[in-house]
Short mmCIF file of C-alpha atoms in Angstrom, two decimals:
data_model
loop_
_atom_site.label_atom_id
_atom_site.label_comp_id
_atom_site.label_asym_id
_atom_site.label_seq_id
_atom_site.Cartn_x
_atom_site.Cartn_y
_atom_site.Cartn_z
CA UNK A 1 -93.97 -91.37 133.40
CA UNK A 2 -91.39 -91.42 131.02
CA UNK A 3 -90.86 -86.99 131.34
CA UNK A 4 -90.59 -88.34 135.42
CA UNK A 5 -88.06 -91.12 134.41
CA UNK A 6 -85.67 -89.10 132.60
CA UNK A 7 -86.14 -86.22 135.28
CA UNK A 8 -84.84 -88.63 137.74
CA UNK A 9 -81.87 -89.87 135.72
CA UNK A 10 -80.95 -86.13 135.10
CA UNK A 11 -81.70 -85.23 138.91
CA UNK A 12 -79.02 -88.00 139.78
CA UNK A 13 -76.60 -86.45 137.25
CA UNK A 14 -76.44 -83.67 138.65
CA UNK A 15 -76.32 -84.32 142.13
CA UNK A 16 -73.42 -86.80 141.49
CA UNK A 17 -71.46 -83.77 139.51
CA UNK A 18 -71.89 -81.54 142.52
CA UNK A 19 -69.85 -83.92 144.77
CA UNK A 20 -67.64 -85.30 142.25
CA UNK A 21 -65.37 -86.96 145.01
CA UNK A 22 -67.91 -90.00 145.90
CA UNK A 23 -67.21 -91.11 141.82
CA UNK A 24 -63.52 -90.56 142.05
CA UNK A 25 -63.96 -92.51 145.22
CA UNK A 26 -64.95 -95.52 143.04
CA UNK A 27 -62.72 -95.56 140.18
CA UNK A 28 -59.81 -94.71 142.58
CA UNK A 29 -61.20 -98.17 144.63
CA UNK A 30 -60.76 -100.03 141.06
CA UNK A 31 -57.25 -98.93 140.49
CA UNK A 32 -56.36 -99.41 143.44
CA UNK A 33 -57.66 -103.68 143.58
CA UNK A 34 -56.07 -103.59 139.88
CA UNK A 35 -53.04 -102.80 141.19
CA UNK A 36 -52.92 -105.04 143.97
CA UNK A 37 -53.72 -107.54 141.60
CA UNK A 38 -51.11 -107.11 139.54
CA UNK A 39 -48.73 -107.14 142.54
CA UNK A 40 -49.80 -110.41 143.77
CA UNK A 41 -49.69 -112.29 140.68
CA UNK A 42 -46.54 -110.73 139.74
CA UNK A 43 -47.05 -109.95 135.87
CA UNK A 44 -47.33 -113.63 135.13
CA UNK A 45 -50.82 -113.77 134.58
CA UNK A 46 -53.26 -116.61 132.61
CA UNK A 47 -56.31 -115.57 130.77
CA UNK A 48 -59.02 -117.59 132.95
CA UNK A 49 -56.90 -115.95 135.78
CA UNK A 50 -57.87 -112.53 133.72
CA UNK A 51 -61.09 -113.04 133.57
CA UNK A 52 -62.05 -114.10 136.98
CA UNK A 53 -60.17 -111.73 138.56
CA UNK A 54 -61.99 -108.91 136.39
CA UNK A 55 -65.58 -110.07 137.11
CA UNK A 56 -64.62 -110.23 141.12
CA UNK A 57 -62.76 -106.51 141.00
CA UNK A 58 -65.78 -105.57 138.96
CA UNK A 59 -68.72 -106.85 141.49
CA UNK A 60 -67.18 -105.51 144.74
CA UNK A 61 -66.87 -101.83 142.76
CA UNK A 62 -70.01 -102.55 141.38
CA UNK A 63 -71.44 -102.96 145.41
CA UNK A 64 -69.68 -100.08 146.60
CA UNK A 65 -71.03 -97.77 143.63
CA UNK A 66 -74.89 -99.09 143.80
CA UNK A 67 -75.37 -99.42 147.26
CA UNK A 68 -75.23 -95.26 147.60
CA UNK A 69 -78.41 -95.03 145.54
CA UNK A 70 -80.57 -94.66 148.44
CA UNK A 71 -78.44 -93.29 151.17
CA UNK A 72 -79.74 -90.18 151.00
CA UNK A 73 -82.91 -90.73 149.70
CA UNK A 74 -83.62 -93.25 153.01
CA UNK A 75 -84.37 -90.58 155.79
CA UNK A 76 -85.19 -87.40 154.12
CA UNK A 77 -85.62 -87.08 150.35
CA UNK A 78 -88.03 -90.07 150.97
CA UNK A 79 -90.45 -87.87 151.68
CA UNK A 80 -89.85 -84.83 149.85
CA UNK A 81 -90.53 -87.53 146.57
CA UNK A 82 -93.26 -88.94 148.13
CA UNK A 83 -95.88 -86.87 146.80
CA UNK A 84 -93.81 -85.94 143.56
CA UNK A 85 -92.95 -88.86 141.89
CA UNK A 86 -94.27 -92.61 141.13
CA UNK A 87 -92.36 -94.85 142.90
CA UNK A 88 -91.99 -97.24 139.20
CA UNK A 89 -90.32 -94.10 137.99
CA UNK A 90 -87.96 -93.99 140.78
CA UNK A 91 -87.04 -97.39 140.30
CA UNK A 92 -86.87 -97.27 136.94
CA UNK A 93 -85.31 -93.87 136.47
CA UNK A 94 -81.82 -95.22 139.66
CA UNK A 95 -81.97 -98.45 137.35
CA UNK A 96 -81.26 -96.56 134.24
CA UNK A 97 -78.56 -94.00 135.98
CA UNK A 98 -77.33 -97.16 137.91
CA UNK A 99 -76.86 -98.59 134.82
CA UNK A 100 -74.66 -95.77 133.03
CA UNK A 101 -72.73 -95.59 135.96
CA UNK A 102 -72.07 -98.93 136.36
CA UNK A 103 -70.93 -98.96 132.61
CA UNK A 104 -68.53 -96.59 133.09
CA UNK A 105 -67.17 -98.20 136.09
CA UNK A 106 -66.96 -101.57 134.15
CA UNK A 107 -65.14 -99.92 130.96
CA UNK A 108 -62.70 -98.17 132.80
CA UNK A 109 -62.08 -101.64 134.62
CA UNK A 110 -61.62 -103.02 131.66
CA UNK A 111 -59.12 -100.20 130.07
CA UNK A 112 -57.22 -100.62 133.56
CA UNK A 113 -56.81 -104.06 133.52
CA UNK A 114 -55.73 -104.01 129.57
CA UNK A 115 -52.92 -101.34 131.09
CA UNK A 116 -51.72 -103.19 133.69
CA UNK A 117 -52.33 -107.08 132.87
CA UNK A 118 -52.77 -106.77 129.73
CA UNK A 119 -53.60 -110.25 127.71
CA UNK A 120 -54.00 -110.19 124.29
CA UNK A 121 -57.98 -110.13 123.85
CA UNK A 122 -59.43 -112.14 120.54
CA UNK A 123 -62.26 -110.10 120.95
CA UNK A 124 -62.67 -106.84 122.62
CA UNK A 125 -66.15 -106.02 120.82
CA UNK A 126 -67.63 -109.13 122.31
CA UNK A 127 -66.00 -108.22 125.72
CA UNK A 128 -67.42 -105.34 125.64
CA UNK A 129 -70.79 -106.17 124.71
CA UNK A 130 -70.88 -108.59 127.81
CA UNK A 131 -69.98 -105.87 130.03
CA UNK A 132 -72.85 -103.62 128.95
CA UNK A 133 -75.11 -106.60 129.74
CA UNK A 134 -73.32 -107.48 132.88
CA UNK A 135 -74.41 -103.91 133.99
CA UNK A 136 -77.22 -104.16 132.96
CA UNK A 137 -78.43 -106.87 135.15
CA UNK A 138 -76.18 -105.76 137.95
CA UNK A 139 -77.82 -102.38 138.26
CA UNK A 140 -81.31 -103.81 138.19
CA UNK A 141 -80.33 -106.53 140.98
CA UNK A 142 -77.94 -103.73 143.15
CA UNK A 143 -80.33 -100.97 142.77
CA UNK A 144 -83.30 -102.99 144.12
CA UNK A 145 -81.53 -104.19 147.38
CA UNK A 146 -79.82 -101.00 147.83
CA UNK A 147 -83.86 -100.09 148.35
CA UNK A 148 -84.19 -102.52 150.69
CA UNK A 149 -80.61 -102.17 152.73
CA UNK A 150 -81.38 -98.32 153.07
CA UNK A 151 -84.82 -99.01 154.61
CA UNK A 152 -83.51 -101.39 156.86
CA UNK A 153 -80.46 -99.54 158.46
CA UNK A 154 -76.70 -99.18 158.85
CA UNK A 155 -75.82 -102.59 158.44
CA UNK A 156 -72.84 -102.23 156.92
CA UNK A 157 -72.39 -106.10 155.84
CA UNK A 158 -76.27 -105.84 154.67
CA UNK A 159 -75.50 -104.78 151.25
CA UNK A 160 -73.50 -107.99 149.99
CA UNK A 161 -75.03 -110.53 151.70
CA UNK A 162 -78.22 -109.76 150.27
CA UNK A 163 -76.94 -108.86 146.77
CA UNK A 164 -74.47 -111.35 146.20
CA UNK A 165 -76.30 -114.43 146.09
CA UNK A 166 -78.64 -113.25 143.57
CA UNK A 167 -75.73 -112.22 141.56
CA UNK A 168 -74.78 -116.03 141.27
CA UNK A 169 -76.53 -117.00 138.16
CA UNK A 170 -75.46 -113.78 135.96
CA UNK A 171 -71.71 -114.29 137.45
CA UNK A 172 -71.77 -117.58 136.96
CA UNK A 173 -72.82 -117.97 132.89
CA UNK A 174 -71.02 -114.05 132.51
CA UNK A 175 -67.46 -115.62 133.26
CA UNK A 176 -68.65 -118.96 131.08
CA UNK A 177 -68.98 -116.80 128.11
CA UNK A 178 -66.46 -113.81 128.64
CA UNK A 179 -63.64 -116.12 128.78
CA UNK A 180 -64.42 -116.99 125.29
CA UNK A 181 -63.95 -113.31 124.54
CA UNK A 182 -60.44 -113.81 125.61
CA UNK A 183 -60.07 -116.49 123.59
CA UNK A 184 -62.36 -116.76 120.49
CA UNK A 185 -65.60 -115.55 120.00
CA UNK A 186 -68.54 -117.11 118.16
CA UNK A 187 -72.02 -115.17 117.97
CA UNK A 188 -73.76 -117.56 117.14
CA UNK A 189 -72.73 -120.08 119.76
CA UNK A 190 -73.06 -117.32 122.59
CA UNK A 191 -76.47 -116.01 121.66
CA UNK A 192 -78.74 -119.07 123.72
CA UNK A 193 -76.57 -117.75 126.74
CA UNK A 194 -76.87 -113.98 125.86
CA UNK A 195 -80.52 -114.37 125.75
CA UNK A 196 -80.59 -115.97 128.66
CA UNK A 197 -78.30 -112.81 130.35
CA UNK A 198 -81.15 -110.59 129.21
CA UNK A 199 -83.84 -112.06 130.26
CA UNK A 200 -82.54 -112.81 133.61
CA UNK A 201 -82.11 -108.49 133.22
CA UNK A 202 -85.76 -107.80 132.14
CA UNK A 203 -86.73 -110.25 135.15
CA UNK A 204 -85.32 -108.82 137.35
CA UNK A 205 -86.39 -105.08 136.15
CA UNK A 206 -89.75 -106.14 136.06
CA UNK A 207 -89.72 -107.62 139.86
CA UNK A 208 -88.39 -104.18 140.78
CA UNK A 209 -91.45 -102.58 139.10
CA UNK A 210 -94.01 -104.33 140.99
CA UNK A 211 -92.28 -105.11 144.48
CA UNK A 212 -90.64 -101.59 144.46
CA UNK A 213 -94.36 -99.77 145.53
CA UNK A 214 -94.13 -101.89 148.35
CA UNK A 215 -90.60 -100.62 149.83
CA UNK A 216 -91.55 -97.39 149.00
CA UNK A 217 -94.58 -96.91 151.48
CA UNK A 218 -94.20 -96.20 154.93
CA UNK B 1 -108.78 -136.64 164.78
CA UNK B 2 -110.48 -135.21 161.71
CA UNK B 3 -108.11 -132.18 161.28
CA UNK B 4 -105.34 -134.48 162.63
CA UNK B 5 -105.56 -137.33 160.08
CA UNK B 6 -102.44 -135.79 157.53
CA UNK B 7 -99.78 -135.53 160.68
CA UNK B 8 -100.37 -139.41 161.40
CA UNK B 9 -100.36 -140.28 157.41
CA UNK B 10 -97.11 -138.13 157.17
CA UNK B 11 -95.87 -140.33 160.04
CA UNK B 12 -97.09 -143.46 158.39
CA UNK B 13 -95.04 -142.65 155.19
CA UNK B 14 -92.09 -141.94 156.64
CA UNK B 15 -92.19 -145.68 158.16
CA UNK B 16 -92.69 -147.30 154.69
CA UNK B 17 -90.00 -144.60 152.74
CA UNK B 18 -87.62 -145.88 155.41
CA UNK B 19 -87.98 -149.33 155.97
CA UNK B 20 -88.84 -150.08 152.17
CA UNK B 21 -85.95 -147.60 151.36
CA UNK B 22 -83.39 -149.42 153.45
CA UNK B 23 -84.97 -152.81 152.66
CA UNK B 24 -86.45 -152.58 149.65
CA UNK B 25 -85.43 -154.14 146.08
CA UNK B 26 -82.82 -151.03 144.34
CA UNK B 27 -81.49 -151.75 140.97
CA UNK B 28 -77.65 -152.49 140.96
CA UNK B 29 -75.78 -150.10 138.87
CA UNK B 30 -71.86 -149.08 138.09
CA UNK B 31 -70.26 -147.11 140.67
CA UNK B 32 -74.24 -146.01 142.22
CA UNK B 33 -74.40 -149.66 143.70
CA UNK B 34 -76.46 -149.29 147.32
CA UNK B 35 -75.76 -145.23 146.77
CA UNK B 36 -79.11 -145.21 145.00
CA UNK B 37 -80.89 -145.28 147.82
CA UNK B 38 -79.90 -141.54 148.51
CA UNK B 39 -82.26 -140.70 146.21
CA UNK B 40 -85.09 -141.36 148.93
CA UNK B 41 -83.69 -139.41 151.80
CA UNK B 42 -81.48 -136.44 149.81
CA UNK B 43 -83.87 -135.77 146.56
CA UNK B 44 -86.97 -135.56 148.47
CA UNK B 45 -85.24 -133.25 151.16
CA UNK B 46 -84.62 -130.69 148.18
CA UNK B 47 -88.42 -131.19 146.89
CA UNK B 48 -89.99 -130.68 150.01
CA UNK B 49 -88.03 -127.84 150.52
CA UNK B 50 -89.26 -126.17 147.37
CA UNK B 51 -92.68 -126.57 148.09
CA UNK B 52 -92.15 -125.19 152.25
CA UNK B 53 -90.16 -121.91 150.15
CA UNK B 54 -93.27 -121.71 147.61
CA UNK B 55 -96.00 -121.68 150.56
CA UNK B 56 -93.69 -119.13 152.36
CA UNK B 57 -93.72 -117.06 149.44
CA UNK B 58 -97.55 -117.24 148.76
CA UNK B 59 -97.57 -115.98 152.42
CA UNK B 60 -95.31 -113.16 151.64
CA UNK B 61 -97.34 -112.21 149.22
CA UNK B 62 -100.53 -112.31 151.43
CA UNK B 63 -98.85 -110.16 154.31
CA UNK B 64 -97.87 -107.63 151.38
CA UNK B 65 -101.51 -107.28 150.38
CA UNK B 66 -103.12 -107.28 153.83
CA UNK B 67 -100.01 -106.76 155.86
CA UNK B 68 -101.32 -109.26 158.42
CA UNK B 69 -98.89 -110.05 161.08
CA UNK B 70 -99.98 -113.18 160.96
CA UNK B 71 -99.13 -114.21 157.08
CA UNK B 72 -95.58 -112.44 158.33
CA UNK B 73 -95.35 -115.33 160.34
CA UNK B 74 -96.40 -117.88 158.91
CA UNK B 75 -93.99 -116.82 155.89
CA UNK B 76 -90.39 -116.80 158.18
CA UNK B 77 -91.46 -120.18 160.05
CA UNK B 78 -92.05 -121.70 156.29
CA UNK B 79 -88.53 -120.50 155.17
CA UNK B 80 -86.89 -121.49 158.63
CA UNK B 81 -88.04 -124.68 158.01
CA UNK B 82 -87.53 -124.98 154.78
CA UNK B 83 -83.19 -123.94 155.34
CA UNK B 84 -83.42 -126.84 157.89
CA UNK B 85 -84.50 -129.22 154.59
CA UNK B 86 -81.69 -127.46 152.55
CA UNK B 87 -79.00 -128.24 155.41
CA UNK B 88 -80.38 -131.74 155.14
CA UNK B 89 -80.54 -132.11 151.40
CA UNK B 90 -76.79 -130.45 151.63
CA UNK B 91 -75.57 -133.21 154.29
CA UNK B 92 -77.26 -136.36 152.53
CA UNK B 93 -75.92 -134.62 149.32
CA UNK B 94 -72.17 -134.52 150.25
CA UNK B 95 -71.87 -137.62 151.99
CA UNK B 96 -73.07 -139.55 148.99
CA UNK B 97 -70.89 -137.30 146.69
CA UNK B 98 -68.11 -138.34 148.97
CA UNK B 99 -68.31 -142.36 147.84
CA UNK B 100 -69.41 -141.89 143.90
CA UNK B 101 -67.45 -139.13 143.04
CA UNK B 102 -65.10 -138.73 145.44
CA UNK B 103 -65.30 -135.16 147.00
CA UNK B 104 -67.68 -133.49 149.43
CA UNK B 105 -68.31 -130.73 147.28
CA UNK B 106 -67.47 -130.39 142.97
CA UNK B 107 -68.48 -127.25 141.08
CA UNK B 108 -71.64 -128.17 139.74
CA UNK B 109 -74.34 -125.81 138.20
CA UNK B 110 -76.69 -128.02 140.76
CA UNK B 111 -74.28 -127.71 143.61
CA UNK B 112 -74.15 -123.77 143.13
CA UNK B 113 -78.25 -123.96 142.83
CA UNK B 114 -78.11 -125.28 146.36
CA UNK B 115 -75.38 -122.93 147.90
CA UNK B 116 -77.03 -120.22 146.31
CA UNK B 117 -80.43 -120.99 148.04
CA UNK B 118 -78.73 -121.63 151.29
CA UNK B 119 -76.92 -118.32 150.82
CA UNK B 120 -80.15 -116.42 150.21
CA UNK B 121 -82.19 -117.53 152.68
CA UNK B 122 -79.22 -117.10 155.58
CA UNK B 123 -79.12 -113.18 153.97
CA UNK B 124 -82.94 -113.03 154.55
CA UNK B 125 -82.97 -113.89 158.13
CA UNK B 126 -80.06 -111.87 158.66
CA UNK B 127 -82.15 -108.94 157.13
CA UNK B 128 -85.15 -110.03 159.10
CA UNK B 129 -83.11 -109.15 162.03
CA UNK B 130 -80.83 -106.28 161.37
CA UNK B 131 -84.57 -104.37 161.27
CA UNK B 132 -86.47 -102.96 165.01
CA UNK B 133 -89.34 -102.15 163.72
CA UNK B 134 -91.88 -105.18 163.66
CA UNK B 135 -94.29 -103.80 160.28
CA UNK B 136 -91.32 -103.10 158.27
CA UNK B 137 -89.41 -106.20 159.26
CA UNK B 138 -92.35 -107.69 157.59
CA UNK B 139 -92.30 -105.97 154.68
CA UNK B 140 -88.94 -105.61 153.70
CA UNK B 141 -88.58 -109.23 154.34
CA UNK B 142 -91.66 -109.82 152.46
CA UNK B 143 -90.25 -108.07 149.45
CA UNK B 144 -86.93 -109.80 149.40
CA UNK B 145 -88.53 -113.86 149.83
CA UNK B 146 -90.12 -113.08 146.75
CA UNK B 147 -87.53 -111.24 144.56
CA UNK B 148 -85.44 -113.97 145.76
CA UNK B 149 -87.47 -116.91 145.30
CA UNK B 150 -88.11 -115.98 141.73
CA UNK B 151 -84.15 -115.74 141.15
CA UNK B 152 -83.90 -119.22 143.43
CA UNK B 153 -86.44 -120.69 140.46
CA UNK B 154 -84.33 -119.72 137.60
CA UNK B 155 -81.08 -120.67 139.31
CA UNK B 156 -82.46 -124.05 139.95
CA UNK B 157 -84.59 -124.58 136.77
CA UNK B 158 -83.06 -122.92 134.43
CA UNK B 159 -79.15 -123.02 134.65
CA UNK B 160 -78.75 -126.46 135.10
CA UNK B 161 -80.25 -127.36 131.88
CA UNK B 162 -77.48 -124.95 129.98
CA UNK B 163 -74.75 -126.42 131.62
CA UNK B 164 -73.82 -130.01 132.10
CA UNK B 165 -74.00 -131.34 135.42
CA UNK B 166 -72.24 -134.92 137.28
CA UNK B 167 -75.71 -135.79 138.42
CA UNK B 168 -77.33 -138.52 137.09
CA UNK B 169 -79.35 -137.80 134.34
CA UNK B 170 -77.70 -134.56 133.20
CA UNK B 171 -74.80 -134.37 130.65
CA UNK B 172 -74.59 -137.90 129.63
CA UNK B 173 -74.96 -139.51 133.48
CA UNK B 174 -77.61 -142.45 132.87
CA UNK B 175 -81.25 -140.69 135.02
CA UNK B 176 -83.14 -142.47 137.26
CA UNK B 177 -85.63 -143.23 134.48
CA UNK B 178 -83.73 -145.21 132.38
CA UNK B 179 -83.26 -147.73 134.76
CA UNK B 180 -85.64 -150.69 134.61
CA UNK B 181 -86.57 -150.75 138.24
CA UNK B 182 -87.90 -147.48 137.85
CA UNK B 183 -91.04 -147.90 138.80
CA UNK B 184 -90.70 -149.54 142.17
CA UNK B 185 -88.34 -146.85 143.05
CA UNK B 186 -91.20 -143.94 142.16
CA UNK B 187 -93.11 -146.04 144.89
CA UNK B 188 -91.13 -145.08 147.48
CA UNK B 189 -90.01 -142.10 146.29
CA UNK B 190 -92.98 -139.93 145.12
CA UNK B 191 -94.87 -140.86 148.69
CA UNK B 192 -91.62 -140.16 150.11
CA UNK B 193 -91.76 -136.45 149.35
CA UNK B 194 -95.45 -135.91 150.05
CA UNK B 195 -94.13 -137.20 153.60
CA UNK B 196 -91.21 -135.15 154.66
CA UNK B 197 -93.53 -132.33 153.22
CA UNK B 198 -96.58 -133.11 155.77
CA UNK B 199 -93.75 -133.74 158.64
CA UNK B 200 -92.21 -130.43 158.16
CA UNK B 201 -95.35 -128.97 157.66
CA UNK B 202 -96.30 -130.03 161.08
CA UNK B 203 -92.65 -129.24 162.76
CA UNK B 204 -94.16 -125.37 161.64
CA UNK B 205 -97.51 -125.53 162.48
CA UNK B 206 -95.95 -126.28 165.92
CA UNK B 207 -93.92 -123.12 165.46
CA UNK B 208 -96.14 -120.70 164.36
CA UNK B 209 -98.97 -121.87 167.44
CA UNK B 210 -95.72 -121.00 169.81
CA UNK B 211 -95.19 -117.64 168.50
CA UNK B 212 -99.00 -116.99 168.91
CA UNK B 213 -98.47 -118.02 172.83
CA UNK B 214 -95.96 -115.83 172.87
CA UNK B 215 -97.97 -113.09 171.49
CA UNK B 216 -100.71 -113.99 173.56
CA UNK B 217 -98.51 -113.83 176.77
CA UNK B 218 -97.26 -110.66 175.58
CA UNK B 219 -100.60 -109.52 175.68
CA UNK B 220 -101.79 -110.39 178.65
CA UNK B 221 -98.52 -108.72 180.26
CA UNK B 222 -99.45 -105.78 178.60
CA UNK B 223 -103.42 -106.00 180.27
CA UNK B 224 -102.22 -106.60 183.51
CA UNK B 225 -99.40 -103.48 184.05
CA UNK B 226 -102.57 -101.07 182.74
#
């Protein structure tokens, strides 16, 4: 299982190095948002302004990056796993790379938005603590749905009207607590709502687990 | 009449929840006043609508262990009827938020439980449809009412009691039961919610037997052209 797992995560690796273009694709889609951004508000720019903007730049990347998870795996390599792997692995082992990749999109977010809007931040540690978490749960969430958008088609608005609703309750207490980042940030305060940010994660892992067997079969 | 009996009580209590809920005695209260008596019609809406989303997700659950068309079914008309309750619960809702706190809609971690739902269960019929084929229709859809419902759950239940909220009984708004009358109220309102529930269980039953005419019909088409 776990030998599978890491298989997969390497598998996706490599495959993603091979056509480098569809990841410079995505952090190319971040600067680009960034900078319009920071054209609109014109350099004058408030820290809850900050923060909301980065969470909304950072979802709609976040769509655009997960929701390829499947594409290819939908038609063809479907059934070339079929017989290979365990479909908990598979799930498990696009949550993980999901995850890292997600990360990376969400730091370099981060380092982009310092660059360009850059507020002074109390606490980057804490910041970025959150957005490891905030990946986290994203990738489990995106990666599941991507599952079920590439099963059911080329609906193109598919993908974020499924996703984004069940993205409420992370957004929602992420931006409570991030903007205290910004501002000021106390551990000890935070930690109920942390908690609460990974459970919501290992809930939503553990749906995947069961329900994903069920996507999976034909 | 003795598998009918529950349609004519539902009817029954939706004659006393209305007539004692207009008429009834309310307790008078600081800037609630007559407004109270929302909580009859807009509270229950929400509450039945819960228990029409958990029965469609038992049946999800069913179809994905038998994969009976007819659990598939039952499942969507649930959830249909259960966004028609949300779309009431969201009207009675606004219009009362209008007169006690002075907007239609306030960002409120109950108000985004209730978007939220309506958002999700829009996304699943729009998923239900983007898909031809009628076995994986059910499935996928299957799949998503439950991974859904359990988010719905801890959107609903949990989030609201982290943050405050304006609605009474959450961050420092007097509740319901601190209010003397309380009790007379609960007799209108917990019978209340058992009857919207029978009434829009029976608005579904009366769904789900048209679908099976339909089906029927279908068949027979198909019998005669061979």
């Amino acid at each position: 299982m776990f030998l599978q797992i890491s298989e997969i995560v390497k598998l996706n690796f490599k495959l993603e190095w091979r056509k480098k273009q569809s990841v410079l694709a995505i952090l190319l889609y971040v600067l680009t948002t960034t900078y319009l951004c920071f054209l609109v508000f014109n350099g004058s720019i408030e820290k809850e302004t900050w923060n909301s903007l980065y969470w909304v730049v950072l979802i709609f990347a976040a769509i655009q990056a997960a929701f390829r998870s499947f594409q290819n795996e939908a038609d063809r390599r479907f059934l070339l796993y079929f017989g290979m792997v365990k479909p908990q692995a598979l799930i498990l082992g696009k949550i993980i790379y999901n995850f890292i990749y997600l990360s990376v999109i969400g730091l370099f977010t981060f380092l982009l938005f310092l660059f360009f809007m850059g507020t002074e931040i109390e606490d980057p540690l804490a910041f970025i603590v959150l957005i490891l978490l905030a990946c986290s749960g994203f990738a489990a969430i995106l990666t599941f749905v991507s599952g079920i958008s590439a099963k059911a088609g080329d609906n193109p608005a598919l993908p974020a009207i499924l996703s984004i609703p069940l993205l409420f309750p992370q957004v929602i207490s992420l931006s409570s607590i991030s903007i205290r980042a910004l501002t000021g940030f106390s551990w000890e305060i935070n930690g109920p709502i942390i908690l609460v940010l990974m459970l919501l994660t290992l809930v939503t892992v553990l749906l995947s687990y069961v329900l994903f067997a069920y996507l999976w079969r034909d | 009449m003795k598998r009918h009996w529950w349609k004519a009580l539902g009817v029954i209590i939706i004659f006393y929840t209305i007539i004692q809920g207009f008429l009834g005695e309310v307790p008078h209260y600081f800037i609630l006043n007559e407004t109270i008596r929302n909580m009859y019609f807009h509270v229950t809406m929400w509450f039945a609508m819960i228990i029409l989303m958990l029965a469609s997700v038992i049946y999800s659950v069913k179809h994905l262990s038998s994969g009976s068309r007819i659990s598939d079914l039952k499942a969507k008309e649930l959830a249909l009827t259960g966004v028609v309750l949300s779309i009431a619960g969201l009207l009675t809702g606004s219009l009362w938020a209008k007169y006690t706190w002075g907007a239609f809609w306030v960002n409120d971690a109950k108000l985004n439980g209730a978007a939220v739902t309506f958002l999700i269960y829009l996304a699943y019929f729009i998923l239900r449809n983007s898909v031809e084929d009628e076995q994986k229709k059910g499935r996928l859809a299957a799949v998503y009412n439950i991974f859904a419902f359990v988010m719905m759950i801890v959107f609903l239940g949990i989030l609201p009691r982290m943050t405050d909220s304006l609605h009474p009984g959450n961050g420092g708004n007097p509740g319901f039961d601190q209010y003397d009358l309380d009790a007379r109220m609960q007799m209108v309102f917990r019978p209340a919610v058992i009857g919207w529930t029978l009434i829009a269980v029976w608005v579904t039953t009366l769904k789900i037997r048209y679908h099976q005419l339909l089906w029927k019909k279908e068949e027979m088409n198909d019998e005669l052209e061979n």
